[in-house]
Structure formats: structure tokens, C-alpha cells
Short mmCIF file of C-alpha atoms in Angstrom, two decimals:
data_model
loop_
_atom_site.label_atom_id
_atom_site.label_comp_id
_atom_site.label_asym_id
_atom_site.label_seq_id
_atom_site.Cartn_x
_atom_site.Cartn_y
_atom_site.Cartn_z
CA MET A 209 -16.92 -28.05 -22.44
CA LYS A 210 -15.34 -27.94 -18.98
CA GLN A 211 -14.89 -24.18 -19.20
CA THR A 212 -18.52 -23.75 -20.26
CA ARG A 213 -19.65 -25.83 -17.25
CA ILE A 214 -17.62 -23.67 -14.89
CA HIS A 215 -19.11 -20.50 -16.33
CA TRP A 216 -22.65 -21.81 -15.97
CA SER A 217 -21.89 -22.84 -12.39
CA ALA A 218 -20.52 -19.38 -11.57
CA ALA A 219 -23.50 -17.72 -13.19
CA ALA A 220 -25.89 -19.97 -11.26
CA LEU A 221 -24.11 -19.11 -8.01
CA LEU A 222 -24.39 -15.40 -8.64
CA VAL A 223 -28.09 -15.70 -9.56
CA LEU A 224 -28.69 -17.69 -6.36
CA MET A 225 -26.93 -15.03 -4.33
CA SER A 226 -29.03 -12.31 -5.95
CA GLY A 227 -32.16 -14.19 -5.10
CA CYS A 228 -31.19 -14.43 -1.46
CA ALA A 229 -30.29 -10.81 -1.07
CA THR A 230 -32.95 -9.84 1.43
CA VAL A 231 -32.99 -12.83 3.76
CA ASP A 232 -32.31 -13.04 7.51
CA PRO A 233 -30.62 -9.88 8.75
CA VAL A 234 -30.04 -11.10 12.32
CA SER A 235 -28.72 -14.35 13.77
CA THR A 236 -30.58 -16.77 15.94
CA LYS A 237 -27.42 -18.61 16.93
CA LEU A 238 -27.32 -17.28 20.48
CA GLN A 239 -31.08 -16.90 20.88
CA SER A 240 -31.27 -19.37 23.76
CA ALA A 241 -28.03 -18.24 25.37
CA LYS A 242 -28.08 -15.87 28.30
CA THR A 243 -24.55 -15.89 29.72
CA VAL A 244 -21.51 -15.42 27.53
CA GLY A 245 -17.77 -15.29 28.30
CA ILE A 246 -15.41 -13.44 25.93
CA ILE A 247 -11.78 -14.30 25.37
CA SER A 248 -9.22 -12.50 23.20
CA ALA A 249 -5.70 -13.76 22.58
CA ILE A 250 -4.33 -11.99 19.55
CA ALA A 251 -2.30 -9.16 20.96
CA ASP A 252 0.80 -10.59 22.61
CA ASP A 253 3.20 -9.81 19.71
CA PHE A 254 3.52 -7.42 16.79
CA THR A 255 5.51 -8.66 13.81
CA VAL A 256 7.00 -6.56 11.00
CA THR A 257 7.42 -8.57 7.78
CA PRO A 258 9.69 -7.23 5.01
CA ALA A 259 8.37 -7.84 1.49
CA GLY A 260 9.08 -6.86 -2.11
CA LEU A 261 12.66 -5.82 -2.82
CA THR A 262 14.16 -7.02 0.43
CA GLY A 263 17.73 -7.62 1.33
CA LEU A 264 19.06 -11.14 1.27
CA ASP A 265 18.45 -11.31 5.02
CA SER A 266 14.76 -10.55 5.27
CA ALA A 267 13.80 -11.98 8.61
CA ASP A 268 10.68 -10.85 10.46
CA ARG A 269 11.01 -8.52 13.45
CA THR A 270 8.75 -9.31 16.44
CA VAL A 271 8.16 -7.13 19.53
CA SER A 272 5.91 -7.72 22.53
CA ILE A 273 2.85 -5.47 22.73
CA ALA A 274 0.99 -7.11 25.60
CA SER A 275 1.20 -3.83 27.50
CA TRP A 276 -0.93 -2.07 24.86
CA GLY A 277 -4.04 -3.75 26.26
CA ILE A 278 -5.45 -4.57 22.84
CA ASP A 279 -6.95 -7.88 23.99
CA GLU A 280 -8.84 -6.04 26.70
CA PHE A 281 -9.96 -3.53 24.09
CA VAL A 282 -11.27 -6.37 21.89
CA VAL A 283 -13.14 -8.00 24.76
CA GLY A 284 -14.68 -4.64 25.64
CA ARG A 285 -15.82 -3.95 22.06
CA ILE A 286 -17.45 -7.37 21.63
CA GLY A 287 -19.06 -7.15 25.07
CA ALA A 288 -20.51 -3.76 24.20
CA ALA A 289 -21.89 -5.11 20.92
CA LEU A 290 -23.56 -8.11 22.59
CA THR A 291 -24.98 -6.18 25.52
CA PRO A 292 -27.82 -5.93 26.58
CA ARG A 293 -29.11 -8.91 24.61
CA LEU A 294 -26.67 -11.14 26.47
CA GLN A 295 -25.21 -11.09 29.93
CA ILE A 296 -21.44 -10.82 29.63
CA GLN A 297 -19.48 -12.56 32.38
CA ASP A 298 -15.81 -12.01 33.14
CA VAL A 299 -13.66 -15.07 32.53
CA THR A 300 -10.04 -15.95 33.31
CA TYR A 301 -7.89 -17.90 30.88
CA GLN A 302 -4.36 -18.71 29.86
CA ARG A 303 -3.85 -16.22 27.09
CA ALA A 304 -0.66 -17.83 25.82
CA SER A 305 -2.44 -21.14 25.23
CA PHE A 306 -5.04 -19.49 23.02
CA ALA A 307 -2.43 -17.27 21.31
CA HIS A 308 -0.46 -20.26 20.05
CA HIS A 309 -3.26 -22.76 19.58
CA GLU A 310 -2.78 -23.54 15.89
CA PRO A 311 0.76 -23.78 14.52
CA ALA A 312 0.68 -23.92 10.72
CA SER A 313 1.73 -27.26 9.25
CA ALA A 314 4.13 -27.63 6.36
CA LEU A 315 1.39 -29.72 4.77
CA PRO A 316 -1.55 -27.33 4.38
CA VAL A 317 -4.01 -30.19 3.97
CA ILE A 318 -3.14 -31.36 7.53
CA ASP A 319 -4.38 -28.04 8.91
CA ARG A 320 -7.79 -28.76 7.48
CA LEU A 321 -7.92 -32.24 9.01
CA ARG A 322 -6.81 -31.29 12.52
CA ASP A 323 -9.25 -31.36 15.39
CA ILE A 324 -10.06 -27.97 16.76
CA PRO A 325 -7.86 -27.23 19.78
CA VAL A 326 -9.92 -24.19 20.77
CA LYS A 327 -12.70 -26.49 21.92
CA THR A 328 -10.32 -28.30 24.27
CA LEU A 329 -8.80 -25.05 25.50
CA VAL A 330 -12.21 -23.71 26.49
CA ARG A 331 -12.81 -26.83 28.53
CA THR A 332 -9.39 -26.90 30.21
CA GLU A 333 -8.10 -23.34 30.38
CA VAL A 334 -11.15 -21.15 31.03
CA SER A 335 -12.87 -20.34 34.26
CA PRO A 336 -15.71 -20.31 35.09
CA GLN A 337 -17.13 -23.19 33.19
CA GLY A 338 -20.83 -23.66 32.47
CA LEU A 339 -21.68 -20.41 30.73
CA ASP A 340 -24.10 -20.75 27.82
CA ALA A 341 -21.47 -19.79 25.25
CA TYR A 342 -17.95 -18.51 24.86
CA VAL A 343 -16.87 -15.99 22.18
CA ILE A 344 -13.16 -16.44 21.48
CA VAL A 345 -10.87 -14.31 19.33
CA THR A 346 -7.73 -16.07 18.12
CA LYS A 347 -5.03 -15.28 15.60
CA ALA A 348 -5.72 -15.98 11.92
CA SER A 349 -3.12 -16.02 9.16
CA SER A 350 -2.81 -14.84 5.62
CA ARG A 351 -0.35 -15.04 2.73
CA TYR A 352 1.46 -12.03 1.43
CA GLY A 353 3.85 -11.19 -1.39
CA SER A 354 5.29 -13.07 -4.35
CA ARG A 355 6.30 -16.07 -2.31
CA GLY A 356 3.20 -16.17 -0.17
CA HIS A 357 4.88 -15.45 3.15
CA THR A 358 2.61 -16.37 6.08
CA VAL A 359 1.64 -13.59 8.45
CA SER A 360 -0.69 -13.90 11.41
CA GLY A 361 -2.19 -12.00 14.33
CA LEU A 362 -1.21 -8.36 14.60
CA GLY A 363 1.65 -6.88 12.62
CA ALA A 364 2.76 -4.84 9.69
CA ILE A 365 3.97 -5.38 6.15
CA ASP A 366 6.99 -3.34 5.11
CA ASP A 367 6.89 -3.50 1.29
CA ARG A 368 9.58 -1.96 -0.89
CA THR A 369 9.42 -1.47 -4.64
CA VAL A 370 11.96 0.17 -6.97
CA MET A 371 10.15 3.50 -6.93
CA ALA A 372 8.24 3.55 -3.63
CA HIS A 373 7.96 2.24 -0.10
CA TYR A 374 4.65 1.08 1.35
CA ALA A 375 3.48 -0.15 4.74
CA ALA A 376 0.30 -1.37 6.32
CA VAL A 377 -0.75 -2.65 9.72
CA TYR A 378 -2.98 -5.72 9.79
CA ALA A 379 -5.23 -7.47 12.28
CA LEU A 380 -5.80 -11.09 11.32
CA TYR A 381 -8.14 -12.87 13.66
CA THR A 382 -10.87 -15.46 13.89
CA ILE A 383 -13.93 -15.22 16.10
CA TRP A 384 -15.20 -18.53 17.42
CA VAL A 385 -18.54 -19.09 19.14
CA ILE A 386 -18.33 -22.23 21.28
CA ASP A 387 -21.27 -23.87 23.06
CA GLY A 388 -20.54 -23.66 26.80
CA ARG A 389 -21.99 -27.06 27.57
CA SER A 390 -21.16 -29.35 24.63
CA TYR A 391 -18.01 -27.35 23.64
CA GLU A 392 -19.07 -27.71 20.04
CA VAL A 393 -18.25 -24.90 17.61
CA ILE A 394 -21.49 -23.04 16.96
CA ASP A 395 -19.80 -20.84 14.41
CA LYS A 396 -16.51 -19.24 13.49
CA LYS A 397 -15.44 -16.55 11.10
CA SER A 398 -12.16 -14.99 10.12
CA ALA A 399 -12.21 -11.23 9.71
CA SER A 400 -12.39 -10.15 6.02
CA PRO A 401 -10.63 -7.19 4.45
CA LEU A 402 -12.62 -4.04 5.04
CA ASP A 403 -12.71 -3.18 1.35
CA ASN A 404 -10.92 -3.73 -1.93
CA ALA A 405 -8.97 -0.50 -1.93
CA GLU A 406 -6.07 -1.12 0.42
CA ILE A 407 -2.74 -0.96 -1.31
CA ILE A 408 -1.43 -4.01 0.56
CA ARG A 409 -3.87 -6.87 0.16
CA LEU A 410 -4.28 -9.58 2.79
CA SER A 411 -7.12 -11.94 3.49
CA GLY A 412 -7.95 -9.93 6.63
CA PRO A 413 -8.28 -6.31 7.68
CA SER A 414 -5.32 -4.02 6.96
CA HIS A 415 -4.72 -0.33 6.66
CA THR A 416 -1.99 1.74 5.02
CA ILE A 417 0.37 3.58 7.34
CA ASN A 418 3.43 5.79 6.92
CA PRO A 419 6.39 3.38 6.40
CA ALA A 420 8.55 5.63 8.56
CA LEU A 421 6.62 4.39 11.57
CA LEU A 422 8.15 0.94 11.15
CA SER A 423 11.75 2.15 11.03
CA ARG A 424 11.89 3.10 14.72
CA THR A 425 13.75 0.65 16.93
CA ASP A 426 11.30 0.91 19.87
CA LEU A 427 8.18 -0.18 17.98
CA ALA A 428 6.48 -1.20 21.22
CA ALA A 429 6.50 2.43 22.27
CA SER A 430 4.76 3.67 19.10
CA GLU A 431 1.51 5.31 20.02
CA GLN A 432 0.66 5.83 16.36
CA ILE A 433 0.85 2.11 15.59
CA ARG A 434 -1.24 1.27 18.64
CA VAL A 435 -3.91 3.77 17.60
CA ALA A 436 -3.85 2.47 14.00
CA LEU A 437 -4.35 -1.08 15.21
CA SER A 438 -7.16 -0.14 17.59
CA ASP A 439 -8.93 1.79 14.86
CA LEU A 440 -8.57 -1.13 12.45
CA LEU A 441 -9.93 -3.57 15.04
CA MET A 442 -12.83 -1.27 15.95
CA LYS A 443 -13.98 -1.10 12.32
CA SER A 444 -13.44 -4.74 11.51
CA LEU A 445 -14.99 -6.20 14.65
CA GLU A 446 -18.29 -4.54 13.77
CA VAL A 447 -18.24 -6.16 10.32
CA THR A 448 -17.09 -9.60 11.57
CA LEU A 449 -19.74 -9.77 14.26
CA ARG A 450 -22.25 -8.90 11.56
CA ASP A 451 -20.81 -11.66 9.31
CA LEU A 452 -21.29 -14.06 12.27
CA ARG A 453 -24.80 -12.72 12.69
CA LEU A 454 -24.13 -12.04 16.33
CA VAL A 455 -25.37 -8.48 15.77
CA GLY A 456 -27.87 -7.18 13.24
CA ARG A 457 -27.12 -4.95 10.33
CA PRO A 458 -27.31 -1.20 11.01
CA MET B 214 7.95 -26.03 -22.85
CA LEU B 215 6.20 -24.23 -25.67
CA LYS B 216 2.72 -25.65 -25.66
CA SER B 217 -0.79 -24.78 -24.91
CA LYS B 218 -1.65 -24.31 -21.26
CA MET B 219 -5.00 -24.46 -19.67
CA VAL B 220 -5.51 -20.79 -18.92
CA LEU B 221 -8.85 -21.00 -17.27
CA GLU B 222 -8.35 -20.34 -13.62
CA LEU B 223 -10.98 -21.47 -11.22
CA VAL B 224 -9.41 -21.43 -7.84
CA VAL B 225 -11.62 -21.36 -4.80
CA ALA B 226 -10.45 -20.10 -1.37
CA SER B 227 -6.73 -20.54 -1.89
CA GLY B 228 -6.92 -19.56 -5.52
CA VAL B 229 -4.53 -17.61 -7.64
CA VAL B 230 -5.25 -14.11 -8.84
CA TRP B 231 -2.73 -11.49 -9.78
CA THR B 232 -3.70 -8.36 -7.98
CA LEU B 233 -1.56 -5.41 -7.23
CA GLN B 234 -2.83 -2.14 -6.03
CA SER B 235 -2.94 1.18 -7.79
CA GLY B 236 -0.47 3.71 -6.47
CA ALA B 237 -3.24 6.30 -6.50
CA VAL B 238 -4.99 4.40 -3.75
CA ALA B 239 -2.06 5.01 -1.43
CA ALA B 240 -3.26 8.51 -0.89
CA GLN B 241 -6.50 7.33 0.67
CA SER B 242 -6.76 8.94 4.08
CA ALA B 243 -7.37 7.07 7.31
CA ASP B 244 -10.72 8.79 7.60
CA THR B 245 -12.01 7.82 4.17
CA VAL B 246 -15.10 5.72 4.46
CA PRO B 247 -14.62 2.73 2.15
CA THR B 248 -17.26 2.09 -0.50
CA ALA B 249 -19.18 -0.92 0.70
CA PRO B 250 -19.27 -3.80 -1.74
CA PRO B 251 -22.69 -5.23 -2.60
CA SER B 252 -24.05 -7.60 0.04
CA PHE B 253 -25.83 -10.93 -0.30
CA ALA B 254 -27.31 -13.10 2.42
CA LEU B 255 -26.87 -16.86 2.15
CA PRO B 256 -28.68 -18.27 5.19
CA PHE B 257 -28.09 -21.87 4.11
CA TRP B 258 -24.36 -21.45 3.59
CA PRO B 259 -23.05 -19.64 6.70
CA TRP B 260 -19.47 -20.80 5.94
CA ALA B 261 -19.58 -18.58 2.86
CA SER B 262 -20.07 -15.30 4.72
CA GLY B 263 -17.32 -12.74 4.30
CA LEU B 264 -15.79 -10.80 1.46
CA TRP B 265 -15.25 -12.56 -1.88
CA THR B 266 -13.56 -11.49 -5.08
CA VAL B 267 -14.58 -12.54 -8.58
CA THR B 268 -12.13 -11.91 -11.48
CA VAL B 269 -13.21 -12.18 -15.08
CA GLY B 270 -11.15 -11.38 -18.13
CA ALA B 271 -9.63 -12.63 -21.34
CA GLN B 272 -6.18 -13.28 -22.78
CA ALA B 273 -5.08 -13.40 -26.39
CA ALA B 274 -1.82 -15.13 -27.35
CA LEU B 275 0.18 -15.41 -30.55
CA LYS B 276 2.03 -18.71 -30.67
CA PRO B 277 3.43 -21.30 -33.11
CA GLY B 278 0.79 -23.57 -34.62
CA PHE B 279 2.73 -26.57 -33.30
CA GLU B 280 6.07 -27.08 -31.59
CA GLY B 281 8.73 -26.38 -34.21
CA ALA B 282 6.37 -24.47 -36.53
CA LYS B 283 7.16 -21.24 -38.19
CA GLN B 284 3.49 -20.39 -38.72
CA TYR B 285 1.82 -18.55 -35.87
CA ASN B 286 -1.78 -18.60 -34.70
CA VAL B 287 -3.70 -16.23 -32.46
CA GLY B 288 -5.80 -17.83 -29.76
CA ALA B 289 -8.00 -16.39 -27.02
CA SER B 290 -8.88 -17.84 -23.65
CA PRO B 291 -10.95 -16.70 -20.66
CA ILE B 292 -9.63 -15.77 -17.25
CA PHE B 293 -11.83 -16.54 -14.28
CA SER B 294 -11.14 -16.83 -10.60
CA PHE B 295 -13.28 -16.84 -7.50
CA HIS B 296 -11.69 -16.66 -4.06
CA ARG B 297 -11.82 -15.00 -0.69
CA ALA B 298 -10.78 -11.38 -0.94
CA GLY B 299 -7.08 -10.73 -0.57
CA SER B 300 -6.18 -14.38 -0.22
CA ALA B 301 -3.81 -14.66 -3.14
CA ASP B 302 -1.10 -12.46 -4.52
CA GLN B 303 1.52 -15.13 -5.14
CA PHE B 304 3.73 -14.93 -8.21
CA ARG B 305 2.81 -17.05 -11.15
CA SER B 306 4.61 -17.32 -14.47
CA PRO B 307 2.86 -17.77 -17.82
CA ILE B 308 4.69 -21.09 -18.33
CA ASP B 309 3.52 -22.61 -15.03
CA SER B 310 1.19 -25.55 -15.39
CA PRO B 311 -1.94 -25.55 -13.19
CA SER B 312 -0.84 -26.85 -9.80
CA ILE B 313 -1.82 -27.35 -6.19
CA THR B 314 0.57 -26.75 -3.28
CA LEU B 315 0.57 -29.64 -0.82
CA LEU B 316 3.93 -29.02 0.89
CA ASP B 317 4.86 -25.53 2.09
CA ILE B 318 7.96 -24.95 4.20
CA GLY B 319 9.22 -21.39 4.34
CA GLY B 320 9.96 -20.38 0.77
CA PHE B 321 9.87 -23.99 -0.46
CA ARG B 322 6.74 -25.45 -2.03
CA ALA B 323 5.83 -28.63 -3.84
CA GLY B 324 2.75 -30.35 -5.21
CA PRO B 325 1.10 -31.98 -8.21
CA VAL B 326 0.73 -30.34 -11.62
CA VAL B 327 -1.41 -31.16 -14.65
CA SER B 328 -1.11 -29.96 -18.20
CA PHE B 329 -2.59 -30.52 -21.63
CA VAL B 330 -1.06 -30.50 -25.11
CA PRO B 331 -3.68 -30.37 -27.84
CA ALA B 332 -3.62 -32.80 -30.72
CA ARG B 333 -1.36 -31.94 -33.67
CA ILE B 334 -3.57 -32.29 -36.78
CA ALA B 335 -1.56 -32.74 -39.94
CA SER B 336 -4.27 -31.44 -42.23
CA GLN B 337 -4.14 -28.03 -40.55
CA TYR B 338 -0.57 -27.25 -41.65
CA GLN B 339 1.16 -27.78 -44.97
CA ALA B 340 4.42 -28.45 -43.14
CA LEU B 341 2.87 -31.56 -41.60
CA ASN B 342 1.72 -33.13 -44.85
CA GLY B 343 2.37 -36.84 -44.73
CA LEU B 344 3.42 -36.91 -41.07
CA GLY B 345 0.03 -37.95 -39.67
CA ASP B 346 -1.69 -36.70 -36.56
CA VAL B 347 -0.42 -36.78 -32.97
CA ASN B 348 -3.16 -37.24 -30.41
CA ALA B 349 -3.71 -34.87 -27.53
CA THR B 350 -1.42 -35.46 -24.57
CA TYR B 351 -2.56 -35.27 -20.94
CA GLU B 352 0.32 -34.62 -18.54
CA VAL B 353 0.49 -35.20 -14.81
CA GLY B 354 3.46 -34.72 -12.55
CA GLY B 355 4.87 -32.57 -9.79
CA PHE B 356 6.56 -29.30 -9.13
CA VAL B 357 9.00 -27.90 -6.62
CA GLU B 358 9.73 -24.22 -6.30
CA TYR B 359 11.85 -22.14 -3.98
CA PHE B 360 11.83 -18.45 -3.11
CA PRO B 361 15.13 -17.60 -1.34
CA VAL B 362 13.75 -14.03 -1.13
CA ASP B 363 10.54 -12.34 -2.30
CA TRP B 364 11.99 -11.35 -5.64
CA VAL B 365 13.51 -14.61 -6.92
CA ARG B 366 11.74 -17.85 -7.73
CA ALA B 367 13.24 -21.05 -9.05
CA ARG B 368 10.82 -23.75 -10.22
CA VAL B 369 11.08 -27.24 -11.70
CA GLU B 370 8.18 -29.22 -13.15
CA VAL B 371 8.39 -32.87 -14.13
CA ARG B 372 5.43 -34.33 -16.01
CA ARG B 373 4.58 -37.68 -17.55
CA GLY B 374 2.46 -37.63 -20.68
CA PHE B 375 -0.43 -39.92 -21.57
CA GLY B 376 -1.97 -40.05 -24.99
CA GLY B 377 -0.15 -38.59 -27.97
CA SER B 378 3.16 -38.69 -26.15
CA ASP B 379 3.98 -41.08 -23.31
CA GLY B 380 7.25 -39.46 -22.44
CA VAL B 381 8.61 -37.43 -19.57
CA PHE B 382 9.02 -33.68 -19.75
CA ALA B 383 10.93 -31.43 -17.34
CA ASP B 384 10.85 -27.65 -17.30
CA ALA B 385 13.16 -25.50 -15.14
CA SER B 386 12.84 -21.76 -14.78
CA THR B 387 14.08 -18.89 -12.71
CA ASP B 388 12.16 -15.62 -12.42
CA PHE B 389 13.28 -12.35 -11.00
CA ILE B 390 10.27 -10.47 -9.71
CA VAL B 391 10.75 -6.74 -9.63
CA PRO B 392 7.93 -4.52 -8.33
CA LEU B 393 8.54 -1.08 -9.84
CA TRP B 394 5.60 0.42 -8.08
CA GLN B 395 2.95 -1.43 -6.12
CA SER B 396 0.84 -1.32 -9.28
CA LEU B 397 3.51 -2.37 -11.81
CA THR B 398 5.66 -5.50 -11.66
CA TRP B 399 8.12 -6.87 -14.13
CA SER B 400 9.32 -10.44 -13.94
CA GLY B 401 11.43 -12.62 -16.14
CA GLY B 402 14.32 -14.98 -16.38
CA PRO B 403 15.84 -18.00 -18.11
CA ARG B 404 14.08 -21.26 -19.00
CA LEU B 405 15.39 -24.76 -19.79
CA SER B 406 13.42 -27.77 -20.97
CA LEU B 407 14.30 -31.46 -21.21
CA ALA B 408 12.37 -34.34 -22.70
CA ASN B 409 13.15 -38.06 -23.00
CA ASP B 410 13.00 -40.19 -26.18
CA ALA B 411 9.32 -41.05 -25.81
CA ALA B 412 8.43 -37.38 -25.35
CA THR B 413 10.47 -36.18 -28.33
CA ALA B 414 9.84 -38.92 -30.98
CA PRO B 415 6.10 -38.38 -31.64
CA TYR B 416 6.60 -34.74 -32.51
CA PHE B 417 10.04 -34.71 -34.17
CA GLY B 418 10.73 -38.30 -35.36
CA ILE B 419 10.10 -39.31 -38.99
CA ASN B 420 9.67 -42.96 -39.82
CA ALA B 421 9.94 -44.59 -43.23
CA ALA B 422 6.26 -44.30 -44.04
CA GLN B 423 6.16 -40.64 -42.99
CA SER B 424 9.31 -40.00 -44.97
CA LEU B 425 7.75 -41.50 -48.06
CA ALA B 426 4.57 -39.48 -47.63
CA SER B 427 6.17 -36.17 -46.71
CA GLY B 428 9.36 -36.19 -48.69
CA LEU B 429 11.40 -35.48 -45.55
CA PRO B 430 14.32 -37.81 -44.67
CA THR B 431 13.80 -40.36 -41.92
CA PHE B 432 14.87 -39.18 -38.48
CA ASP B 433 15.18 -41.09 -35.19
CA ALA B 434 14.51 -38.33 -32.65
CA LYS B 435 16.13 -38.88 -29.26
CA GLY B 436 15.57 -37.10 -25.97
CA GLY B 437 17.84 -34.79 -23.99
CA LEU B 438 18.03 -31.02 -23.88
CA HIS B 439 14.88 -29.88 -25.56
CA ALA B 440 14.82 -26.08 -25.46
CA ALA B 441 16.40 -23.12 -23.78
CA GLY B 442 15.14 -19.60 -23.63
CA ALA B 443 13.91 -16.68 -21.62
CA GLY B 444 10.62 -15.10 -20.65
CA SER B 445 9.33 -11.80 -19.43
CA GLN B 446 6.04 -10.61 -17.98
CA TRP B 447 4.54 -7.22 -17.10
CA ARG B 448 1.58 -6.79 -14.80
CA TYR B 449 -0.12 -3.43 -14.29
CA GLN B 450 -2.96 -2.71 -11.94
CA VAL B 451 -4.72 0.07 -13.80
CA THR B 452 -7.31 0.58 -11.04
CA PRO B 453 -8.14 -1.53 -7.97
CA GLN B 454 -10.52 -3.41 -10.26
CA TRP B 455 -8.77 -3.48 -13.65
CA GLU B 456 -5.52 -5.35 -14.28
CA ALA B 457 -3.61 -5.74 -17.55
CA HIS B 458 -0.72 -8.07 -18.28
CA ALA B 459 1.56 -8.91 -21.13
CA PHE B 460 4.22 -11.57 -21.62
CA ILE B 461 6.73 -12.81 -24.12
CA GLU B 462 8.41 -16.22 -24.01
CA TYR B 463 11.25 -17.19 -26.33
CA ASP B 464 12.56 -20.74 -26.72
CA ARG B 465 15.33 -22.01 -28.89
CA LEU B 466 14.78 -25.65 -29.65
CA LEU B 467 17.84 -27.81 -28.95
CA GLY B 468 18.99 -31.37 -29.51
CA ASP B 469 16.94 -33.54 -31.79
CA ALA B 470 13.97 -31.14 -31.60
CA ALA B 471 16.14 -28.61 -33.43
CA ALA B 472 17.88 -31.22 -35.64
CA SER B 473 14.68 -32.82 -36.92
CA PRO B 474 14.06 -32.28 -40.67
CA LEU B 475 10.58 -31.08 -39.71
CA THR B 476 12.09 -28.16 -37.79
CA LYS B 477 15.07 -27.55 -40.12
CA GLN B 478 13.27 -27.74 -43.43
CA GLN B 479 9.62 -26.92 -42.67
CA GLY B 480 9.74 -24.99 -39.42
CA SER B 481 11.94 -22.99 -37.14
CA ALA B 482 13.99 -23.65 -34.00
CA ASN B 483 13.06 -20.17 -32.75
CA GLN B 484 9.75 -20.30 -30.94
CA VAL B 485 8.10 -17.17 -29.59
CA ARG B 486 4.89 -16.79 -27.67
CA VAL B 487 3.36 -13.38 -26.96
CA GLY B 488 0.29 -12.75 -24.86
CA LEU B 489 -1.85 -9.85 -23.77
CA GLY B 490 -4.71 -9.93 -21.34
CA ALA B 491 -6.94 -7.90 -19.06
CA SER B 492 -9.16 -8.77 -16.18
CA TYR B 493 -11.72 -7.07 -14.00
CA SER B 494 -12.21 -7.92 -10.30
CA PHE B 495 -15.12 -7.06 -8.09
CA ASP B 496 -15.93 -7.86 -4.51
CA PHE B 497 -19.14 -8.85 -2.88
CA ARG B 498 -19.88 -9.55 0.75
CA VAL B 499 -21.85 -12.63 1.76
CA GLN B 500 -23.66 -12.26 5.04
#
């Protein structure tokens, strides 16, 4: 009986979705806004996470990539997407505060009950105040592998099987739209995977790379990884802004 | 340990789905334009926008008609899950009871579990003639599991029954998880099961009235070690959408579960469960 109910509910949901398939291509969320500040704080570190058949010591490896300028790249892409409908204003902010705004709790349910620190950070760490809205990009997280290891922000999975070796870069982020006067969250959305075909599956965008790229000791100097990340972000930002209805569908 | 599990999987957002990727997909070039999944707009549910995955499938299993039986039945059950794309790839064994993780520290996890043991109907099996029915048992409890590395998991479940059996059950298992390719994973390892007096007696005890009706000698079943065995599971991602899996679980009943006249004279201490299933996953984007 319970299973039948669940099936009917799922069928009803799909029918409802089909019925709504042609509704509202563009958002009205920022219709009254004129001035917007954009903040990105996802690109301080790059973490390589071993998975699959790892050694007994399978610790993550983290390098600083602040010099790659990926946050500036993200701000530029979002600004270009929102212009000329909105007037983009430069803002200054403490990047580190936004980059580490949401430490994961050992009790997952606690994370859902927490107040939203981003709202406070916009009020206390951003200048100038008083813009109509702020668009903020922060790190998101995902689970990966048999044990559900948590990965977040920018990084790579280094996955070994008996017969093969795989690797993928990922860009896990959330875009927040905060009202510049009330500091309420107008909307937020975590970036989705770009498609269902990537060999390494995360809850955010990822893209397969040559595993040999992760074996070099000076990862921070890898132009190929920087380009792969930029390419991934460029493709996924377009989709995520569309999901947020900040831009219309092509 | 050997009992019916609720196979239906409806897990939203943080749900469980077994998805590994086809090796053939690895060759996809960086310039390949991905095939866009179908899109739907839900203007009234903005929180739902993003990429979602639906998995539908079925599983058939051959298993003993009741615990200790030597007759086997084939049963089928649906597989269904609905969750955000890519959100779950965690290992799950066929013997795991449905559970929710509330505590998650590194490789250590814990939370509540529920399980269900269907009623044992005496009229359905000749071996149970005269023993009467045992009502369905609803079990609630908790689990702890630990992954020291990605490829080893140790798990313990402790559950208290309500209904047909009011006893306490505990299952311990270790699984070695070996990805052969990204699309093919083998896992398996040892299992051990314990049950107290109240959990054992309804299924394996024989009182005077039952003895008279069945012809079996009376037996006062006590708890303790209940079963030991091993299990193995294969999962193969045929395509990014199609997944197939197979498993085999073997238990050797121990203690009074094995010593009961029901098991010794009418059944078997060797209990095997074999399952085969397939599922299809598809994505859709909500805007």
C-alpha cells in the first residue's frame, strides 16, 4: 500500500512538471533592483581528494590557488551576464570570511537549522552598503566515493580502481542573491552537474581530466588545471544563473 | 539477519542510489557538447530548480520461505529513488536496513534504522504444521558504521522488535569494496548475527502444545550467536543510465536457531539468498 502511494505521488509529480513545462522563462527577482554588487569567494584553495583503492594514508592535498584569479574571473562572468539590465558596482570584502562561512557540522541536521551567516557577512564585511542587491558566490560541498567523503569548493578527485585510474576537477559553489537593504536571502542555488555523463559523479559541476595532471608536486603552477577549472566554471555559471532565473534561457 | 528487507528506496535530496559510470564515457572529449536533459519549469517551487535524477527498476530475489526453511521462494520488489543529480554514490550492502545518517564524523556515521520481518504463516509451509503463526515484526534501532578507507566498511545494527518478536537483534558486517573499473564494483565480506531469547523463541522455540500438534519435540530456544556467514555483491553500470546488480548472501544458523528441531528436522541451517536487479536512471532539469 505504501509503495503504491509513493508511485502515485511520483507519477503525479512528473505529470505536474510536464504541465508546467512552458512557464516563466525569465526571472522577476531583480526587476526592481538597479545596483548590484558581486562577490566571489571560492578560489582560495584547490584540494585533491584520493578515492577508490587508496593507500591506508589517504589524506587530502591542498594548495593555494589565490594567484590564479578565479574569483575575479567569476565576478567578471556574472557581471557580464547581468549587464546591461543591472548596474554592476565594484565592492570590497573580506574574501576569507566568505570562503569559510559554513563549516560542516558532524550532525548534518544542524546544518539545516543554522542561521545563514552570509546575510551577516554582507552586512558587516562588504563595502559599500546600500546597493539594491548582492550576488555572492560561496563554496558548496558534495559527497564522493563509497564512504561519502565531503569535498567542497574547487578541487579534484583522484580515483583509482584495480584496472584504471580516473580524475576530474570540480567546482562546487552556491550563488546567493541577497537583498541589499533587508539582507534577506532573495534566492540561492547550488550549481548542478552539467550532465549525467561525467565518469566521476558529484552533486555539482565536474569534468574528467588526465590523472597525470594531479601527480605533479607543484599543482599551483599547473596551467592545464587552471584552464580546466575556468572552462568548467564558464559553462556552469551560465546554467546556474539560468536556474536562478537571473538571466533568460537562450 | 536473513529476513525480508524493505527494498523500496525513496530517498529525496540525500538519497541513496548506486551509480557508477561507464568506462566508455571516459573517452568523452572536453569539447563534447553534453546532451541536455529535458527541462521543466516549476515557478511555484523555485527551491526545486536544478538537475534531478529519477531511478526506477526491479529486483528479484530467491530466499528461504522463512528463517530456517529449506524451501525457497522467489520474490520481486521495485527500486525507486528520486534525488538531486550526483548527490549519492555511497556504498550500501544488500543486508543494510533502511537508515538515516544523523551523525557524520570523518568516516564514522550513525543514525536510526527501521526494518520489517513479514508474518510467518504456518499454513503456507508443511514444515510449520502445528506451530502456529508468528505475527509480522516491526524493528527500530540504530546503526554505526566506519570507513577507515574508501574500500572497507564495518557496520553494526542493533534493532528492537515489536509485534511477532519483541526481542533484540544485532547484525555486524564488514565489506571490502573493490572497484575493478569505474563501471564495475565487487564488494563482500563476513557477517555475524546475534539475537536474545525474546528474539529467538518465537521462531525456533516449540512449546508443549506446538509439540503435540506438530510432532516435533519441545524446545526452549535461547538467544546468543544466531548466524554467521558471508555476502558478496556485484554492481555494473552498463551505460550511464542502466545499472545491473547481483548479490548472494550465505548464513549458517548457529546456537539454538540451528539446534531447534524445526531447523534440524524440517529445515536447514544453511540459508542462502540470491538477488538480481536492474535499474534505469534519467535526469531532468527543473528551472
